Amino acid sequence: MGDSPLGPFEYKGLIMDQSPTKCWTNHHSIVEYKGEWYLFYHHNDYSPQFDKNRSARIDKIHFNDDGTIRKVTPTYVGWALRLQPVKFSSTATRN
């Protein structure tokens, strides 16, 4: 945790435990969307015998009063079905 995106940072613990199947889901993305925060990650639910075939997951993040992230419990569906799809235009520009 830090006051700046560039640090310095202080270790505050894990935000997600390693999967019991040992699938490495520890390189997530955290995204704010319409005032809510979400954890994007992946898992090998649909191919448990082969760790490299992975499916995307999205779960909502909750924060403690001190700003730390509560541990996220992985789900099969999470909040993915509750998000509205984002529409892109062919004339849109990227920054």
Tab-separated table of N, CA and C in Angstrom:
chain	number	residue	atom	x	y	z
A	1	MET	N	0.860	-1.160	0.000
A	1	MET	CA	0.000	0.000	0.000
A	1	MET	C	0.903	1.218	0.000
A	2	GLY	N	0.503	2.250	-0.739
A	2	GLY	CA	1.302	3.455	-0.805
A	2	GLY	C	0.457	4.672	-1.118
A	3	ASP	N	1.043	5.828	-0.925
A	3	ASP	CA	0.345	7.084	-1.203
A	3	ASP	C	0.485	7.528	-2.649
A	4	SER	N	1.327	6.836	-3.422
A	4	SER	CA	1.585	7.207	-4.801
A	4	SER	C	1.653	5.948	-5.647
A	5	PRO	N	1.241	6.023	-6.914
A	5	PRO	CA	1.369	4.856	-7.798
A	5	PRO	C	2.821	4.411	-7.974
A	6	LEU	N	3.770	5.294	-7.663
A	6	LEU	CA	5.182	4.976	-7.818
A	6	LEU	C	5.834	4.536	-6.504
A	7	GLY	N	5.033	4.471	-5.424
A	7	GLY	CA	5.567	4.026	-4.144
A	7	GLY	C	6.074	5.200	-3.340
A	8	PRO	N	6.733	4.910	-2.247
A	8	PRO	CA	7.087	3.580	-1.748
A	8	PRO	C	5.858	2.820	-1.257
A	9	PHE	N	5.986	1.508	-1.192
A	9	PHE	CA	4.877	0.648	-0.808
A	9	PHE	C	5.184	-0.100	0.482
A	10	GLU	N	4.126	-0.389	1.216
A	10	GLU	CA	4.227	-1.189	2.438
A	10	GLU	C	3.370	-2.439	2.248
A	11	TYR	N	3.956	-3.601	2.486
A	11	TYR	CA	3.234	-4.863	2.344
A	11	TYR	C	2.116	-4.935	3.373
A	12	LYS	N	0.895	-5.285	2.914
A	12	LYS	CA	-0.272	-5.374	3.794
A	12	LYS	C	-0.923	-6.748	3.760
A	13	GLY	N	-0.373	-7.687	3.010
A	13	GLY	CA	-0.934	-9.028	2.985
A	13	GLY	C	-1.470	-9.404	1.618
A	14	LEU	N	-2.097	-10.576	1.567
A	14	LEU	CA	-2.638	-11.111	0.318
A	14	LEU	C	-4.051	-10.594	0.063
A	15	ILE	N	-4.394	-10.432	-1.219
A	15	ILE	CA	-5.777	-10.104	-1.553
A	15	ILE	C	-6.524	-11.326	-2.070
A	16	MET	N	-5.772	-12.417	-2.372
A	16	MET	CA	-6.407	-13.662	-2.813
A	16	MET	C	-5.452	-14.813	-2.510
A	17	ASP	N	-5.994	-15.881	-1.960
A	17	ASP	CA	-5.192	-17.074	-1.719
A	17	ASP	C	-4.941	-17.815	-3.018
A	18	GLN	N	-3.861	-18.588	-3.046
A	18	GLN	CA	-3.594	-19.437	-4.204
A	18	GLN	C	-4.682	-20.496	-4.284
A	19	SER	N	-5.052	-20.840	-5.486
A	19	SER	CA	-6.086	-21.847	-5.711
A	19	SER	C	-5.648	-23.204	-5.163
A	20	PRO	N	-6.599	-23.986	-4.628
A	20	PRO	CA	-6.272	-25.337	-4.176
A	20	PRO	C	-5.737	-26.225	-5.297
A	21	THR	N	-6.085	-25.904	-6.563
A	21	THR	CA	-5.585	-26.688	-7.693
A	21	THR	C	-4.207	-26.215	-8.139
A	22	LYS	N	-3.681	-25.206	-7.461
A	22	LYS	CA	-2.358	-24.634	-7.749
A	22	LYS	C	-2.288	-23.892	-9.080
A	23	CYS	N	-3.440	-23.509	-9.627
A	23	CYS	CA	-3.447	-22.677	-10.831
A	23	CYS	C	-2.994	-21.274	-10.413
A	24	TRP	N	-2.031	-20.748	-11.114
A	24	TRP	CA	-1.486	-19.441	-10.742
A	24	TRP	C	-2.403	-18.324	-11.227
A	25	THR	N	-3.150	-17.764	-10.293
A	25	THR	CA	-4.052	-16.657	-10.628
A	25	THR	C	-3.554	-15.364	-10.004
A	26	ASN	N	-2.257	-15.278	-9.796
A	26	ASN	CA	-1.731	-14.167	-9.012
A	26	ASN	C	-1.231	-12.987	-9.842
A	27	HIS	N	-1.544	-12.920	-11.108
A	27	HIS	CA	-1.212	-11.703	-11.863
A	27	HIS	C	-2.510	-11.102	-12.392
A	28	HIS	N	-3.204	-10.446	-11.466
A	28	HIS	CA	-4.532	-9.896	-11.734
A	28	HIS	C	-4.427	-8.474	-12.280
A	29	SER	N	-5.598	-7.959	-12.584
A	29	SER	CA	-5.766	-6.540	-12.888
A	29	SER	C	-6.865	-6.016	-11.987
A	30	ILE	N	-6.700	-4.817	-11.498
A	30	ILE	CA	-7.715	-4.172	-10.672
A	30	ILE	C	-8.235	-2.979	-11.448
A	31	VAL	N	-9.564	-2.914	-11.587
A	31	VAL	CA	-10.191	-1.894	-12.427
A	31	VAL	C	-11.348	-1.255	-11.675
A	32	GLU	N	-11.459	0.077	-11.787
A	32	GLU	CA	-12.614	0.798	-11.254
A	32	GLU	C	-13.580	1.006	-12.404
A	33	TYR	N	-14.850	0.676	-12.167
A	33	TYR	CA	-15.881	0.825	-13.192
A	33	TYR	C	-17.149	1.336	-12.522
A	34	LYS	N	-17.563	2.528	-12.911
A	34	LYS	CA	-18.777	3.156	-12.384
A	34	LYS	C	-18.793	3.175	-10.854
A	35	GLY	N	-17.664	3.557	-10.276
A	35	GLY	CA	-17.586	3.726	-8.828
A	35	GLY	C	-17.375	2.451	-8.032
A	36	GLU	N	-17.269	1.325	-8.697
A	36	GLU	CA	-17.025	0.040	-8.026
A	36	GLU	C	-15.677	-0.494	-8.488
A	37	TRP	N	-15.058	-1.326	-7.667
A	37	TRP	CA	-13.747	-1.885	-7.986
A	37	TRP	C	-13.863	-3.381	-8.223
A	38	TYR	N	-13.124	-3.872	-9.239
A	38	TYR	CA	-13.202	-5.277	-9.639
A	38	TYR	C	-11.807	-5.864	-9.818
A	39	LEU	N	-11.698	-7.139	-9.512
A	39	LEU	CA	-10.473	-7.900	-9.709
A	39	LEU	C	-10.682	-8.814	-10.903
A	40	PHE	N	-9.863	-8.652	-11.933
A	40	PHE	CA	-9.888	-9.510	-13.116
A	40	PHE	C	-8.740	-10.498	-12.977
A	41	TYR	N	-9.018	-11.768	-13.181
A	41	TYR	CA	-7.977	-12.785	-13.075
A	41	TYR	C	-8.400	-13.992	-13.899
A	42	HIS	N	-7.686	-15.086	-13.813
A	42	HIS	CA	-8.041	-16.268	-14.595
A	42	HIS	C	-7.884	-17.528	-13.758
A	43	HIS	N	-8.439	-18.617	-14.276
A	43	HIS	CA	-8.359	-19.908	-13.597
A	43	HIS	C	-8.473	-21.020	-14.625
A	44	ASN	N	-8.120	-22.219	-14.218
A	44	ASN	CA	-8.188	-23.369	-15.125
A	44	ASN	C	-9.391	-24.260	-14.824
A	45	ASP	N	-10.507	-23.667	-14.446
A	45	ASP	CA	-11.719	-24.428	-14.097
A	45	ASP	C	-12.152	-25.414	-15.173
A	46	TYR	N	-12.072	-24.982	-16.413
A	46	TYR	CA	-12.607	-25.781	-17.510
A	46	TYR	C	-11.586	-26.744	-18.107
A	47	SER	N	-10.359	-26.679	-17.606
A	47	SER	CA	-9.327	-27.611	-18.068
A	47	SER	C	-8.400	-27.950	-16.899
A	48	PRO	N	-8.941	-28.579	-15.862
A	48	PRO	CA	-8.134	-28.817	-14.651
A	48	PRO	C	-6.909	-29.697	-14.871
A	49	GLN	N	-6.880	-30.469	-15.944
A	49	GLN	CA	-5.730	-31.324	-16.209
A	49	GLN	C	-4.600	-30.593	-16.934
A	50	PHE	N	-4.895	-29.390	-17.434
A	50	PHE	CA	-3.887	-28.631	-18.179
A	50	PHE	C	-3.949	-27.184	-17.720
A	51	ASP	N	-2.967	-26.768	-16.960
A	51	ASP	CA	-2.968	-25.463	-16.300
A	51	ASP	C	-2.922	-24.278	-17.263
A	52	LYS	N	-2.552	-24.472	-18.504
A	52	LYS	CA	-2.384	-23.348	-19.428
A	52	LYS	C	-3.670	-22.930	-20.144
A	53	ASN	N	-4.724	-23.730	-20.102
A	53	ASN	CA	-6.017	-23.320	-20.662
A	53	ASN	C	-6.804	-22.671	-19.537
A	54	ARG	N	-7.021	-21.388	-19.651
A	54	ARG	CA	-7.622	-20.668	-18.533
A	54	ARG	C	-8.853	-19.882	-18.964
A	55	SER	N	-9.732	-19.666	-18.008
A	55	SER	CA	-10.924	-18.864	-18.249
A	55	SER	C	-10.859	-17.618	-17.373
A	56	ALA	N	-11.437	-16.541	-17.882
A	56	ALA	CA	-11.413	-15.269	-17.165
A	56	ALA	C	-12.450	-15.261	-16.052
A	57	ARG	N	-12.116	-14.579	-14.988
A	57	ARG	CA	-13.037	-14.369	-13.870
A	57	ARG	C	-12.991	-12.900	-13.470
A	58	ILE	N	-14.096	-12.457	-12.897
A	58	ILE	CA	-14.175	-11.093	-12.368
A	58	ILE	C	-14.903	-11.166	-11.040
A	59	ASP	N	-14.313	-10.587	-10.016
A	59	ASP	CA	-14.974	-10.504	-8.714
A	59	ASP	C	-14.839	-9.098	-8.168
A	60	LYS	N	-15.843	-8.665	-7.428
A	60	LYS	CA	-15.867	-7.339	-6.850
A	60	LYS	C	-14.885	-7.259	-5.690
A	61	ILE	N	-14.247	-6.107	-5.548
A	61	ILE	CA	-13.322	-5.850	-4.452
A	61	ILE	C	-14.025	-4.992	-3.410
A	62	HIS	N	-13.787	-5.325	-2.161
A	62	HIS	CA	-14.298	-4.536	-1.037
A	62	HIS	C	-13.106	-4.050	-0.227
A	63	PHE	N	-13.224	-2.856	0.320
A	63	PHE	CA	-12.135	-2.240	1.069
A	63	PHE	C	-12.485	-2.121	2.543
A	64	ASN	N	-11.462	-2.176	3.375
A	64	ASN	CA	-11.601	-1.896	4.802
A	64	ASN	C	-11.528	-0.393	5.010
A	65	ASP	N	-11.894	0.069	6.205
A	65	ASP	CA	-11.883	1.503	6.499
A	65	ASP	C	-10.501	2.133	6.338
A	66	ASP	N	-9.443	1.350	6.543
A	66	ASP	CA	-8.086	1.887	6.422
A	66	ASP	C	-7.571	1.874	4.982
A	67	GLY	N	-8.412	1.464	4.015
A	67	GLY	CA	-8.035	1.454	2.614
A	67	GLY	C	-7.468	0.137	2.123
A	68	THR	N	-7.216	-0.796	3.025
A	68	THR	CA	-6.716	-2.101	2.589
A	68	THR	C	-7.838	-2.887	1.918
A	69	ILE	N	-7.441	-3.820	1.072
A	69	ILE	CA	-8.396	-4.637	0.324
A	69	ILE	C	-8.737	-5.878	1.142
A	70	ARG	N	-10.018	-6.164	1.279
A	70	ARG	CA	-10.440	-7.411	1.917
A	70	ARG	C	-10.085	-8.568	0.999
A	71	LYS	N	-9.763	-9.705	1.586
A	71	LYS	CA	-9.395	-10.864	0.777
A	71	LYS	C	-10.563	-11.260	-0.122
A	72	VAL	N	-10.260	-11.468	-1.396
A	72	VAL	CA	-11.254	-11.842	-2.395
A	72	VAL	C	-11.385	-13.364	-2.414
A	73	THR	N	-12.615	-13.852	-2.347
A	73	THR	CA	-12.884	-15.279	-2.474
A	73	THR	C	-13.232	-15.557	-3.929
A	74	PRO	N	-12.427	-16.361	-4.627
A	74	PRO	CA	-12.698	-16.631	-6.041
A	74	PRO	C	-14.046	-17.310	-6.257
A	75	THR	N	-14.711	-16.940	-7.326
A	75	THR	CA	-15.990	-17.550	-7.703
A	75	THR	C	-15.929	-17.966	-9.164
A	76	TYR	N	-16.875	-18.782	-9.589
A	76	TYR	CA	-16.932	-19.184	-10.996
A	76	TYR	C	-17.479	-18.068	-11.867
A	77	VAL	N	-18.430	-17.311	-11.368
A	77	VAL	CA	-19.069	-16.280	-12.165
A	77	VAL	C	-18.728	-14.893	-11.636
A	78	GLY	N	-18.724	-14.744	-10.337
A	78	GLY	CA	-18.428	-13.443	-9.756
A	78	GLY	C	-19.392	-12.388	-10.240
A	79	TRP	N	-18.866	-11.225	-10.512
A	79	TRP	CA	-19.687	-10.086	-10.924
A	79	TRP	C	-19.738	-9.934	-12.427
A	80	ALA	N	-19.125	-10.833	-13.155
A	80	ALA	CA	-19.019	-10.682	-14.610
A	80	ALA	C	-20.376	-10.529	-15.282
A	81	LEU	N	-21.355	-11.299	-14.872
A	81	LEU	CA	-22.658	-11.221	-15.521
A	81	LEU	C	-23.436	-9.977	-15.137
A	82	ARG	N	-23.001	-9.283	-14.100
A	82	ARG	CA	-23.697	-8.071	-13.664
A	82	ARG	C	-23.172	-6.818	-14.353
A	83	LEU	N	-22.001	-6.917	-14.960
A	83	LEU	CA	-21.438	-5.763	-15.653
A	83	LEU	C	-22.114	-5.586	-17.008
A	84	GLN	N	-22.313	-4.363	-17.389
A	84	GLN	CA	-22.870	-4.081	-18.704
A	84	GLN	C	-21.724	-4.076	-19.703
A	85	PRO	N	-21.913	-4.649	-20.883
A	85	PRO	CA	-20.833	-4.646	-21.871
A	85	PRO	C	-20.487	-3.228	-22.303
A	86	VAL	N	-19.230	-3.030	-22.594
A	86	VAL	CA	-18.754	-1.740	-23.077
A	86	VAL	C	-18.768	-1.775	-24.593
A	87	LYS	N	-19.353	-0.758	-25.212
A	87	LYS	CA	-19.419	-0.690	-26.671
A	87	LYS	C	-18.301	0.212	-27.166
A	88	PHE	N	-17.558	-0.274	-28.153
A	88	PHE	CA	-16.484	0.493	-28.747
A	88	PHE	C	-16.897	0.930	-30.140
A	89	SER	N	-16.484	2.113	-30.493
A	89	SER	CA	-16.759	2.653	-31.812
A	89	SER	C	-15.484	2.560	-32.647
A	90	SER	N	-15.652	2.335	-33.933
A	90	SER	CA	-14.473	2.274	-34.808
A	90	SER	C	-13.800	3.637	-34.932
A	91	THR	N	-14.499	4.705	-34.514
A	91	THR	CA	-13.918	6.028	-34.580
A	91	THR	C	-13.299	6.444	-33.253
A	92	ALA	N	-13.385	5.584	-32.255
A	92	ALA	CA	-12.827	5.916	-30.939
A	92	ALA	C	-11.311	5.973	-31.008
A	93	THR	N	-10.745	6.833	-30.209
A	93	THR	CA	-9.288	6.920	-30.133
A	93	THR	C	-8.834	6.393	-28.794
A	94	ARG	N	-7.623	5.902	-28.765
A	94	ARG	CA	-7.050	5.395	-27.526
A	94	ARG	C	-5.978	6.359	-27.060
A	95	ASN	N	-5.893	6.532	-25.766
A	95	ASN	CA	-4.845	7.404	-25.181
A	95	ASN	C	-3.671	6.579	-24.775
